[in-house]
Structure formats: C-alpha cells, structure tokens
Coordinates of C-alpha atoms and ligand atoms in Angstrom, one line a residue:
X1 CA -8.0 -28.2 52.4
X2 CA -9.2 -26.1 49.4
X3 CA -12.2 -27.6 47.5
X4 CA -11.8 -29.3 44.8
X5 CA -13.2 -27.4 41.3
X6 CA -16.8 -28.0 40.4
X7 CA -17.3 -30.9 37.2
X8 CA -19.9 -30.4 34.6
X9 CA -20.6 -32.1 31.6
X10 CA -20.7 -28.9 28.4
X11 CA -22.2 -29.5 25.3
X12 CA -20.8 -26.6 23.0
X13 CA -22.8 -25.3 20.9
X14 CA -20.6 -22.5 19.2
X15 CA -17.1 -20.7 19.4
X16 CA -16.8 -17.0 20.2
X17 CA -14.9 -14.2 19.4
X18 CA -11.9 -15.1 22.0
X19 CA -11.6 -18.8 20.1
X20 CA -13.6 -20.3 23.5
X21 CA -16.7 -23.0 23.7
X22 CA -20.0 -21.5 24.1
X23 CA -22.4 -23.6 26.3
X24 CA -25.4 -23.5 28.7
X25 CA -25.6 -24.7 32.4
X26 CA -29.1 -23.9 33.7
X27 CA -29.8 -20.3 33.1
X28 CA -26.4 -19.4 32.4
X29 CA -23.9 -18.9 30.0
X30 CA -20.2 -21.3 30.1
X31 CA -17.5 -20.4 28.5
X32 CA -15.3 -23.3 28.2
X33 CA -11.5 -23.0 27.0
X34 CA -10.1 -25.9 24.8
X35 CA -13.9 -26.6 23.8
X36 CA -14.8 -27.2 20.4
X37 CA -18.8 -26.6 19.0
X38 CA -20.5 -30.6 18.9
X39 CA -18.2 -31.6 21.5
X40 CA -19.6 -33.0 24.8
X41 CA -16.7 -31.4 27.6
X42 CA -15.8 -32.6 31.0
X43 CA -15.5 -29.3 32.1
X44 CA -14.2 -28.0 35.5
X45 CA -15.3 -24.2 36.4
X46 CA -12.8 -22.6 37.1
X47 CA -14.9 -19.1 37.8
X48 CA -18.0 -16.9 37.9
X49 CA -17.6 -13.5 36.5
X50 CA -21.0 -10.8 35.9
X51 CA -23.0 -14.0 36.0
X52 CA -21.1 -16.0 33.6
X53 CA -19.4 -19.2 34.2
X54 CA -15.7 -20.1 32.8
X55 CA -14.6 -23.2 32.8
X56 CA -11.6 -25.6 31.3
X57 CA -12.4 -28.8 29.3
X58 CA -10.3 -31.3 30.2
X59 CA -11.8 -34.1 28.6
X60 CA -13.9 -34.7 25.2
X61 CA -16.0 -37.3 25.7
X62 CA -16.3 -38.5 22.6
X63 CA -13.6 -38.3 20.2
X64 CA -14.2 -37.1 16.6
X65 CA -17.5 -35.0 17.5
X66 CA -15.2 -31.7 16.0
X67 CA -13.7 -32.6 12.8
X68 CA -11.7 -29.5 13.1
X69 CA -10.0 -30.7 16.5
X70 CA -5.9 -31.1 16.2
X71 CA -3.3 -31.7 19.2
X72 CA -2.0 -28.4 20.5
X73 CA 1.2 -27.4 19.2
X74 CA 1.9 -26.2 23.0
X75 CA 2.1 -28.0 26.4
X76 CA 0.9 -24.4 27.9
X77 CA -2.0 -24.4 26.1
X78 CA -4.9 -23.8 27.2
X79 CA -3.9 -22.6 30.6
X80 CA -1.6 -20.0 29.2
X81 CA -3.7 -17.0 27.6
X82 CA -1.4 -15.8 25.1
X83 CA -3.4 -18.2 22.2
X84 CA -6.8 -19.2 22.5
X85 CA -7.1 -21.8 19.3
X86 CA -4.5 -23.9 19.4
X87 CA -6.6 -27.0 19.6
X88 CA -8.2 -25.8 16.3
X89 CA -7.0 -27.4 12.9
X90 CA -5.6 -24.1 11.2
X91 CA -8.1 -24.1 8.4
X92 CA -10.8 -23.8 10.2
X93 CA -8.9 -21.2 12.7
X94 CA -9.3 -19.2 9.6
X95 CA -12.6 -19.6 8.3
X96 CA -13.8 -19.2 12.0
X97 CA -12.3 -15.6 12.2
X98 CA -13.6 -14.9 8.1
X99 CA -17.2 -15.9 10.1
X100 CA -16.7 -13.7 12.7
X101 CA -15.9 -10.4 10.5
X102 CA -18.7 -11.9 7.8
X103 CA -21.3 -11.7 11.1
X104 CA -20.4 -8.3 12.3
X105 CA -20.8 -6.9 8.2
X106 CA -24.0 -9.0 8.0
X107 CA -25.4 -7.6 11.5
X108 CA -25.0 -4.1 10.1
X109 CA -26.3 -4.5 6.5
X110 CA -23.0 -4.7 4.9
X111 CA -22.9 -6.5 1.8
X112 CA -20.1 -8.1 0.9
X113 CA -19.2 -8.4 -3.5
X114 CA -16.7 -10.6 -3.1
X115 CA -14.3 -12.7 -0.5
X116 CA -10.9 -13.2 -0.5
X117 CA -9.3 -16.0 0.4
X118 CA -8.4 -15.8 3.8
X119 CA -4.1 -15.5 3.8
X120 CA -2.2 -17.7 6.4
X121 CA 1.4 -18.4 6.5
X122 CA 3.5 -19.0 9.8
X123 CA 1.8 -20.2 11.9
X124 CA 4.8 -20.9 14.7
X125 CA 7.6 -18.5 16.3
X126 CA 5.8 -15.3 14.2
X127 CA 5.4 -13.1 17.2
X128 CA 8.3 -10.0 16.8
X129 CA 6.4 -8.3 19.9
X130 CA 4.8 -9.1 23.2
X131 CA 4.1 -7.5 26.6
X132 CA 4.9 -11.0 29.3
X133 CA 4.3 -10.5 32.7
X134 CA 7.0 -11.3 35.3
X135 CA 5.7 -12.4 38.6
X136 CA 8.1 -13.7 41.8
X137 CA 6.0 -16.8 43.2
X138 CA 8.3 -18.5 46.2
X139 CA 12.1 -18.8 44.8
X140 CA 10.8 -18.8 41.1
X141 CA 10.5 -15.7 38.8
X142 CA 7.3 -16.3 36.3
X143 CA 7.6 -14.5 32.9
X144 CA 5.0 -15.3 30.7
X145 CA 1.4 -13.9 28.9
X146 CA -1.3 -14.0 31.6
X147 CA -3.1 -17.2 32.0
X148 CA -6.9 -17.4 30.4
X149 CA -9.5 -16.4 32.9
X150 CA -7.2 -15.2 35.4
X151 CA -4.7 -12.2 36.0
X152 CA -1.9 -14.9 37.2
X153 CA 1.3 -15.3 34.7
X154 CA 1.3 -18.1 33.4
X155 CA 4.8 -20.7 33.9
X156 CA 6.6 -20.7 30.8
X157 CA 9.8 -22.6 29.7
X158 CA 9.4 -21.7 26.1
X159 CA 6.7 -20.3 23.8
X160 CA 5.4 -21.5 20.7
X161 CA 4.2 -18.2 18.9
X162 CA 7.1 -16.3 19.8
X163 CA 10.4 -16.0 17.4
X164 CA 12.6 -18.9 18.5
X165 CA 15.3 -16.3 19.4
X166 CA 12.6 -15.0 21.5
X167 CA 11.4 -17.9 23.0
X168 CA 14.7 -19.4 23.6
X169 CA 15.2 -16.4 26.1
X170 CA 12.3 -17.3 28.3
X171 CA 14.2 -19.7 30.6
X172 CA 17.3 -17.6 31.5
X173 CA 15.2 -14.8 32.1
X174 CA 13.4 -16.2 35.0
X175 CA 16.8 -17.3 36.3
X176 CA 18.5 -14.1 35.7
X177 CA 15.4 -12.1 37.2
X178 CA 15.5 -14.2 39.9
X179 CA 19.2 -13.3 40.9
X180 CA 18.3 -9.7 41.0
X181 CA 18.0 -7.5 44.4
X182 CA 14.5 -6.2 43.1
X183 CA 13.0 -9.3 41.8
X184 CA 10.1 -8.5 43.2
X185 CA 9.7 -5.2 41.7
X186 CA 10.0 -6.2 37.9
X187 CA 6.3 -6.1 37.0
X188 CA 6.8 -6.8 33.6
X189 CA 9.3 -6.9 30.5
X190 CA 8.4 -6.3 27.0
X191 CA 9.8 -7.9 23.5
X192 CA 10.5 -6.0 20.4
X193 CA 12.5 -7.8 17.4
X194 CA 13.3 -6.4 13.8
X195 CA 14.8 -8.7 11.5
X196 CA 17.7 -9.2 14.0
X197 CA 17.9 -10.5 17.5
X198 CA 14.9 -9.3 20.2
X199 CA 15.2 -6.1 22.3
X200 CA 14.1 -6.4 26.1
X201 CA 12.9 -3.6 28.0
X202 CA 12.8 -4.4 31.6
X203 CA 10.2 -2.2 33.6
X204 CA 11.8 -1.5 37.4
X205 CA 9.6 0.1 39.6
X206 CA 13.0 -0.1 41.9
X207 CA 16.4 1.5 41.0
X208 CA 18.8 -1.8 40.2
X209 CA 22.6 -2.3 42.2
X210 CA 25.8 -2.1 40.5
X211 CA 25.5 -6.6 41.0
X212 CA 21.8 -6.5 39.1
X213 CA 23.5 -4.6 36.5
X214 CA 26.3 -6.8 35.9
X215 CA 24.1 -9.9 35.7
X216 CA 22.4 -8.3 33.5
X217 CA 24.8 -7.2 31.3
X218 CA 26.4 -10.6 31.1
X219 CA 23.1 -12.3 30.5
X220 CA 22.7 -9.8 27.4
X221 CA 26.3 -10.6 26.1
X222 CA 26.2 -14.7 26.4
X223 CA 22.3 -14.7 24.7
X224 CA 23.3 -11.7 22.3
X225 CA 20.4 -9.3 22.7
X226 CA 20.1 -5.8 24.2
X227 CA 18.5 -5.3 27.8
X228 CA 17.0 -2.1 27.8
X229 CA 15.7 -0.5 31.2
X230 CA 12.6 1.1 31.8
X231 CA 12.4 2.8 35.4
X232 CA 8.7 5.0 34.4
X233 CA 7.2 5.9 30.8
X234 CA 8.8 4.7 27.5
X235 CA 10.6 8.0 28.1
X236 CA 12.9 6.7 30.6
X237 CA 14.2 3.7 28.3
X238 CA 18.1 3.6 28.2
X239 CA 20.5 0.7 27.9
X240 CA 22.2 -0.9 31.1
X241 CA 25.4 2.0 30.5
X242 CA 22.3 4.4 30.9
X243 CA 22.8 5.3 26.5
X244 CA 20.0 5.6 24.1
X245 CA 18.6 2.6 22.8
X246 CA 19.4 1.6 19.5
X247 CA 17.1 1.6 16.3
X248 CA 15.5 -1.9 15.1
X249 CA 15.1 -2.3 11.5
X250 CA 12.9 -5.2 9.2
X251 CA 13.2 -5.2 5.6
X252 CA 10.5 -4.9 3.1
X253 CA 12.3 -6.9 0.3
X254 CA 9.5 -6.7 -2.3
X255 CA 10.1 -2.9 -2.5
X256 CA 13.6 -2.8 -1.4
X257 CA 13.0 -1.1 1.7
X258 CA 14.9 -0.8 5.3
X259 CA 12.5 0.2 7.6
X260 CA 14.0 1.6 11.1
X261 CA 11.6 2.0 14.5
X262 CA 12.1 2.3 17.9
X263 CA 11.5 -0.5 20.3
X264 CA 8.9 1.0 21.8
X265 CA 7.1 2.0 18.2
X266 CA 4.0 0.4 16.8
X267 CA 5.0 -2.2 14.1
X268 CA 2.9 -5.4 13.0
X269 CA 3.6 -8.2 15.3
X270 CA 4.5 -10.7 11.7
X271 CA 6.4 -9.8 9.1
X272 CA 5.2 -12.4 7.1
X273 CA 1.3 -11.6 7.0
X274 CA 2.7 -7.5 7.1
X275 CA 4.2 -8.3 3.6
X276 CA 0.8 -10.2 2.5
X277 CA -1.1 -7.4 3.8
X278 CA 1.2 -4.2 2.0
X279 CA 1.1 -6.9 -1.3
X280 CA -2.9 -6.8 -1.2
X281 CA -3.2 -2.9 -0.7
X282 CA -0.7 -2.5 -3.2
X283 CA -2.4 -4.6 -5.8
X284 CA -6.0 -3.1 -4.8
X285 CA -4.6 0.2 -6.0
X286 CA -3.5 -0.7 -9.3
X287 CA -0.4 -2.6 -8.9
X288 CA 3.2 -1.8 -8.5
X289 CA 4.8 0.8 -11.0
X290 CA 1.2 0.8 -13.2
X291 CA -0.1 4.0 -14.7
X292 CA -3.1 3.9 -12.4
X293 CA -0.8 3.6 -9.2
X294 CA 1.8 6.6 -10.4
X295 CA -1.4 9.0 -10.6
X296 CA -2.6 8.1 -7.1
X297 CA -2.5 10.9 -4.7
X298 CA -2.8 8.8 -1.5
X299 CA -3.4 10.0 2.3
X300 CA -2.2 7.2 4.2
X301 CA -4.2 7.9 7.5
X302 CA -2.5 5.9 11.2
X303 CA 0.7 5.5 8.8
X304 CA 2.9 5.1 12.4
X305 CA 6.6 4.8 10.8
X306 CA 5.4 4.3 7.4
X307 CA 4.7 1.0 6.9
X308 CA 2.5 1.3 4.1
X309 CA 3.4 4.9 2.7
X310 CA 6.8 4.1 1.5
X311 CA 5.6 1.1 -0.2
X312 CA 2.8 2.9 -2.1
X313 CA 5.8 5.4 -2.8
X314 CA 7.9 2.9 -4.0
X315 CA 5.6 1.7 -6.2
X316 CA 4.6 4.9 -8.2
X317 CA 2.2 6.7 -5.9
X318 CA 2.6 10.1 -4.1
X319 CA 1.7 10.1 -0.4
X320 CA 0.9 11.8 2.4
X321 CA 1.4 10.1 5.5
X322 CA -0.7 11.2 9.2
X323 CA -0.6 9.5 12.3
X324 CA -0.7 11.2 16.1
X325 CA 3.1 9.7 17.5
X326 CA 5.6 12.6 16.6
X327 CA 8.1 10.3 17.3
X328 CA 6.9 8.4 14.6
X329 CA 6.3 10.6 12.2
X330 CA 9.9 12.0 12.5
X331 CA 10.5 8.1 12.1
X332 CA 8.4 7.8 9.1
X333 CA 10.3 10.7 7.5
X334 CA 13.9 9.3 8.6
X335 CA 13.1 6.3 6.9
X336 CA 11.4 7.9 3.7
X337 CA 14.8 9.9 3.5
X338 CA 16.7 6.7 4.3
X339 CA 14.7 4.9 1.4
X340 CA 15.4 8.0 -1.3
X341 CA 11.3 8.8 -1.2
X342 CA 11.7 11.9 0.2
X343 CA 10.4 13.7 -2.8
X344 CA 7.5 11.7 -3.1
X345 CA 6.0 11.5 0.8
X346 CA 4.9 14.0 3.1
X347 CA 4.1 13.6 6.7
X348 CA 2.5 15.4 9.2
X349 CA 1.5 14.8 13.2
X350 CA -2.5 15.0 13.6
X351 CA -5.0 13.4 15.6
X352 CA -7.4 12.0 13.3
X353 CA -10.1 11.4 16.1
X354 CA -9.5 15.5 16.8
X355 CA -12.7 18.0 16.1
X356 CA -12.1 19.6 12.6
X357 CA -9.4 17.4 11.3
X358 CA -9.3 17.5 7.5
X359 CA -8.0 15.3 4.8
X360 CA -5.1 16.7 3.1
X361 CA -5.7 19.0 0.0
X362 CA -5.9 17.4 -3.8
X363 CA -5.7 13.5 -2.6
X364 CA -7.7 10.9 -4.5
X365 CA -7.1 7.7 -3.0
X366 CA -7.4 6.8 0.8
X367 CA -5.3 4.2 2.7
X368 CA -6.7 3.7 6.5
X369 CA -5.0 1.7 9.3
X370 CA -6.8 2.9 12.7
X371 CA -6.2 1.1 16.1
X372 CA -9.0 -1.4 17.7
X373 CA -10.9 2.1 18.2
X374 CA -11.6 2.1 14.4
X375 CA -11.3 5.3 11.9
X376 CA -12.7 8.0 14.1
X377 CA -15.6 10.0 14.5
X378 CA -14.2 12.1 11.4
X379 CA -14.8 9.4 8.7
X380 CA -18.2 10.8 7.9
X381 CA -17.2 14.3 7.4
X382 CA -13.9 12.9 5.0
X383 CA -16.2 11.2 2.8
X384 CA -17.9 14.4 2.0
X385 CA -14.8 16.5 0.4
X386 CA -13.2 13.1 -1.2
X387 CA -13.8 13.2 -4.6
X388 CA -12.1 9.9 -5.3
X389 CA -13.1 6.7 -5.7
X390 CA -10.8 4.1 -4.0
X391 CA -10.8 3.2 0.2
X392 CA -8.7 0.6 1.0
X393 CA -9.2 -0.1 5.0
X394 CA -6.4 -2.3 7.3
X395 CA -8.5 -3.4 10.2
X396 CA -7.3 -5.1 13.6
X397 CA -10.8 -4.9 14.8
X398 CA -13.9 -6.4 12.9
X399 CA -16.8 -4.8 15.4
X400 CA -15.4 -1.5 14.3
X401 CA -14.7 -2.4 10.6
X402 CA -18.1 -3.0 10.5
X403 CA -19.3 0.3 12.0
X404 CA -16.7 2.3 9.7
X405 CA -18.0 0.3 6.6
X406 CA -21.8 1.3 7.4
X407 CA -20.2 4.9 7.1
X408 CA -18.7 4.5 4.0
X409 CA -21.7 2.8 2.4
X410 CA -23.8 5.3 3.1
X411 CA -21.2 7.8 1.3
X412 CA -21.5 5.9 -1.6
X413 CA -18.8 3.3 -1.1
X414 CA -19.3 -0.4 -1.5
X415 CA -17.0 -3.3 0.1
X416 CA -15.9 -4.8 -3.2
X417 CA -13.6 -6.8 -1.7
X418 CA -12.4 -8.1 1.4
X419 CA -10.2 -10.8 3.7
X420 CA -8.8 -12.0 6.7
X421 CA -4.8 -12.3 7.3
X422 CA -3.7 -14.4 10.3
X423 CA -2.1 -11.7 12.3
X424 CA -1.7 -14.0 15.2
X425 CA -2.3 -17.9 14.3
X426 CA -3.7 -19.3 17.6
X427 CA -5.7 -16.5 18.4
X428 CA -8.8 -15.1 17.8
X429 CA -7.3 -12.0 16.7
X430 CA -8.9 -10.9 13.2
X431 CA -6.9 -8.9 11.1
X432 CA -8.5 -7.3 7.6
X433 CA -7.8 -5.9 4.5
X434 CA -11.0 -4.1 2.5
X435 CA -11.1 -2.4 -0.6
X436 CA -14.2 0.0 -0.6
X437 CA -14.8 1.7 -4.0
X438 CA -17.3 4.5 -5.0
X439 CA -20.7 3.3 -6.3
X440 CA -21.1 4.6 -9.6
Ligands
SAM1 C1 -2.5 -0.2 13.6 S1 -1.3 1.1 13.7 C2 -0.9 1.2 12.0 C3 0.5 1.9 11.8 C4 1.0 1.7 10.4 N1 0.0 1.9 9.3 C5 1.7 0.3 10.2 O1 1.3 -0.5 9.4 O2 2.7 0.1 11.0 C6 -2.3 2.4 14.1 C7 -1.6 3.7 14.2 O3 -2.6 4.7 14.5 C8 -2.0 5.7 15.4 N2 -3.1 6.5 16.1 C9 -3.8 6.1 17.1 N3 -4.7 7.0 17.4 C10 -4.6 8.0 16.5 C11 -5.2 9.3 16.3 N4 -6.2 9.7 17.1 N5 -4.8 10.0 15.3 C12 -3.8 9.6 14.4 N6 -3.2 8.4 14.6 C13 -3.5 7.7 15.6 C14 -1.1 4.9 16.3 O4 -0.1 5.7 16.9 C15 -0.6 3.8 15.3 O5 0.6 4.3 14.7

C-alpha cells in the first residue's frame, strides 16, 4: 500500500513570485500552494525538490486570518498548474504582483516617480492561447496545463481562464483523442484564437489513418473550429486535407485596425488588457493624432506582427518596426499594407540581442517589447546614439525590467511612470508598461 502523504501544520509568512505560501519547517523552506501569508495551513507535502519542500494546503485553520482569501472560481484549482491565485481576492492579486515588480526596482536602486494604477479587467475565459498537455492514462485521454509541482497533466472537464469557446472544447477532445489509433502518441495540442472561434494544432509524433482523420474532421465540423496537424516543427502545420492553415485575425477597434497572424505567431494571450496596454503607450507618447505624436519618429523594437507599430501609425507617428521572426515581419508588413500604413511603417528582420545591432537612423522615440529574456545586451550601446527623450518599455518579466531600467538610468533616463496589467488574472504572471524619459 503506498504511504500516505506527510501532514504539517504551515504558518505562511509571505507569497512568492509563482502566487504560492512561503513557510518554514525546521531548517527548510515550504512552499505551500493555496496558502495565504497569516494563515495557519494543514499542509500535506506533496515533494522535496534541491532541498525545498512543496506542499498543498488543504485546510486553513482558522478562518478569516487572510482578509484577501475568496473561493476559487475553479474546482481544478490548486491541483491544476495553469493559475496559481485563484484563492486570492482579485485586488490584492494585483497589488501583490505591483509588490513584486516595486521589490525587484527597489532591490536595484530604481526609483519610481510615480505609480499607475494597476489595470484589470476580465478576469475569466481571457486566455486566446495555451500550450495543454495530452496524456493517455488507462482508457482516458488527459488534456490539460500541467499540474503544480508535478510534470502530470492535470484532468480537465472545462477551464476557467480559457475563452468559453475554448474551454467548451476540452471534453470532446479527450473523447475524440481517445478514439484515435495513436492516442498515445499525441504529446500535446496547442490553442490559438483571434476574435473568432480557436485553432487547434495537434502535435503527432505518429502519422494518423484515413479513420483518425475522419474523426477528426467531423469533430472540427460539429464544434466549428479548425484542427490543424503538426507531425515536427511549426513548419509541418497543415490542415486535415494536408492545406495551409488559414490566417487568424483580432481587431483593434480603437484605431480601426484588422490585425492578421498565424496560429503559431506570438500575439498577447488577452485582448482586453492588449488594448489597455497599446491605450497607455499611446497616451505616454502624446496621445492619439496630437502634434507631439505626428513628429514622433518611433523604433518599435520585438514589434512581432505589429501590434503596437500600426497603432502608433494610426495615430500620427512614423515607425519603424524590428523583431527576429521573418515570418512576422512579412506579417507585420501584410497587415500595415492591409491597414493603409504602408507609407508610414517600415520593417525590417534583426536580432536585437545580435553583436553590433544598431538603432535605426533619425528616430527619436523608443517603443520596447522584449521576451522574459529582457531588452538585450545592446540596450547600453542604444542609449548612447539616441538623442531622444522618450522610452516607453512593455515588460512580461519584472526581474529583467528591473535590470533594463538600471541601464537606462544610468543613461540618463528616469522611470517616470509605471504599472502592472493583469496579463493573466490567476497567475502570478506580471505584465508592465514603463515610460522612461530623459533627465533633464
Ligand atoms: C513579447 S513579444 C512582443 C511582440 C509585439 N510587440 C506584440 O505586442 O505582439 C516579443 C517579440 O520579440 C521577438 N524576439 C525575441 N528575440 C528577439 C531578438 N533576439 N531580436 C529581435 N526580436 C526578438 C519575438 O519573436 C516576439 O515577437
């Protein structure tokens, strides 16, 4: 008989970056999920990992110690690892990720003139993209994120975070995959959604039957949404007739913009806090049509399919778009063309990180959206032949916000203002907007 899971009692003394209680047993640390800081936890450990314990609290002992403390919103939660906070009232959700980006400024000297208020809207069925695991167990198929402290997929039905039309596809998925001749060879299956129904890409590390096919193509048909098939690399993606895949689009209604992308191309997982997010760089810049904005020559460095250039373009300013994906760039050009902004927007492929890559010539105005890994070893060498006085930075990762913003001040750049947008409510995900401007 397998032993039963250790018990402890956890008093938490503080939250971390993943959303998880932070407590002590003996000499070593416990990181308990669905544990809030003042709460004493019946925890069960669940696993030691580098000398660190992981547990799950199943029981508060005394109700009230949290304030902050709300029924999840999900049965899944907190077994499933896709969230981490949904036990957190969303307030506080948001001033605990404003703490953790004012703690990595503060830890670097960073001062800060002035907060924004953080900007949360959705907070349900937001998620337009998501990488689930699929997993045969027995008879059942598992598609789901992978549970929290553990590389298992977690059993879903449904999903709170995802789109409804997304999560509505959960449970005939695991029924059609399970039909198939190569169930056990579907290692995963990725969701892309525009502003119409989600696209499913289906990696096979198999080839599928003419009978796989079939069920999949009537599975597609009765839920109304394209299977796409994905035998290696995002190269290999075709449709079940072995076509192309078709473009996704989202609208950008403030600026009367269509945006198309590929299914497989970076865009921001919610369109809600993406609009929030365009609105505040927008505004930091002057404001839409001003005098200020239609002077701005802007290099919109990591501009992926455009996202923010054509906006800036739309509202007055001439840019110049650069981001490493070719594929997106010829994107970001398709849908500059498609948007009439041709005439105002260039792009070009370069990889910012690269030895020697230069800002383009005569702009004034910098627009940054890196990945996790943060602006690039470059940055420095920017800010020494920019002669203008406006950075505004789009961050997914505070730790190297912080780094890039200890850069800039010592180019002469202050934070003047900054502020978290809920990316992804339920997780400890911080995503940032900052507007650095030149010290006069
Ligand atoms: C956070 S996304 C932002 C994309 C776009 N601004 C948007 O809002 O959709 C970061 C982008 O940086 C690009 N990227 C990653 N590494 C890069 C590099 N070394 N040089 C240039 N672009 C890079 C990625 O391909 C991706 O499109």
């Amino acid at each position: 008989m397998a032993k039963a899971p250790r018990e402890v009692v956890a008093e938490i003394n503080s939250l971390n970056g993943e959303g998880q209680g932070v407590s002590r047993l003996g000499e070593r640390e416990l990181v308990v999920r669905n544990a809030l800081p003042g709460e004493s936890v019946r925890t069960r450990i669940l696993k030691k990992r580098r000398g660190r314990l992981f547990g799950d609290g199943v029981e508060v002992l005394q109700e009230g110690a949290n304030a902050s403390r709300v029924a999840p919103a999900c049965p899944y939660f907190p077994r499933c690892g896709g969230c981490s906070m949904h036990h957190v009232e969303h307030g506080a959700q948001l001033e605990h990720k404003q703490s953790l980006l004012a703690g990595e400024l503060e830890a670097l000297g960073v001062a800060v003139e002035a907060w924004a208020k953080p900007v949360g809207a959705t907070r349900l069925g937001y998620r337009r993209k998501a990488r689930l695991g699929v997993r045969l167990v027995g008879e059942d198929v598992l598609v789901g994120f992978r549970e929290s402290f553990s590389n298992r997929v977690a059993r879903l039905h449904a999903c709170a975070v995802l789109t409804p039309e997304a999560s509505a596809l959960l449970a005939p998925l695991r029924q059609v995959l399970g039909q198939l001749s190569i169930a056990a060879k579907v290692p995963q299956i990725e969701l892309a959604q525009g502003d119409g129904q989600p696209v499913l890409m289906l990696r096979h590390l198999e080839p599928l039957d003419h009978a796989d096919l079939a069920r999949l193509d009537e599975f597609a048909a009765r839920h109304n949404v394209e299977v796409l098939l994905q035998s290696g690399g995002y190269d290999t993606l075709c449709k079940l007739d072995g076509g192309a895949p078709d473009l996704l689009s989202y609208a950008l209604a403030d600026y009367g913009l269509l945006m198309r992308f590929a299914p497989t191309q970076f865009t921001q997982v919610n369109q809600t806090m993406n609009e929030a997010l365009i609105r505040t760089v927008i505004a930091s810049l002057g404001g839409y049509g001003s005098a200020a904005m239609r002077e701005r020559r802007v290099a919109d460095l990591f501009c992926g399919i455009g996202n923010i250039t054509l906006p800036l373009a739309r509202a007055g300013a001439t840019v110049a778009g650069l981001e490493l994906a070719a594929d997106a760039i010829d994107m970001a050009r398709h849908n500059a063309a498609l948007n009439g902004l041709g005439a105002r927007t260039s792009f070009a492929v370069a990889d910012l990180y690269a030895d020697g890559c230069t800002l383009p010539e005569g702009v004034d105005t910098l627009v940054l959206d890196p990945p996790r890994s943060g602006a690039g070893p470059n940055l420095a060498a920017w800010l020494r032949t920019f002669r203008g006085d406006d950075v505004v930075y789009v961050s997914c990762n505070p730790a190297t916000f912080a780094s890039d913003a200890v850069v800039l001040k010592e180019s002469g750049f202050m934070l003047q203002r900054v502020g978290v947008y809920d990316m992804f409510p339920h997780t400890a995900h911080v995503e940032t907007v900052g507007l650095f401007v030149r010290r006069q």
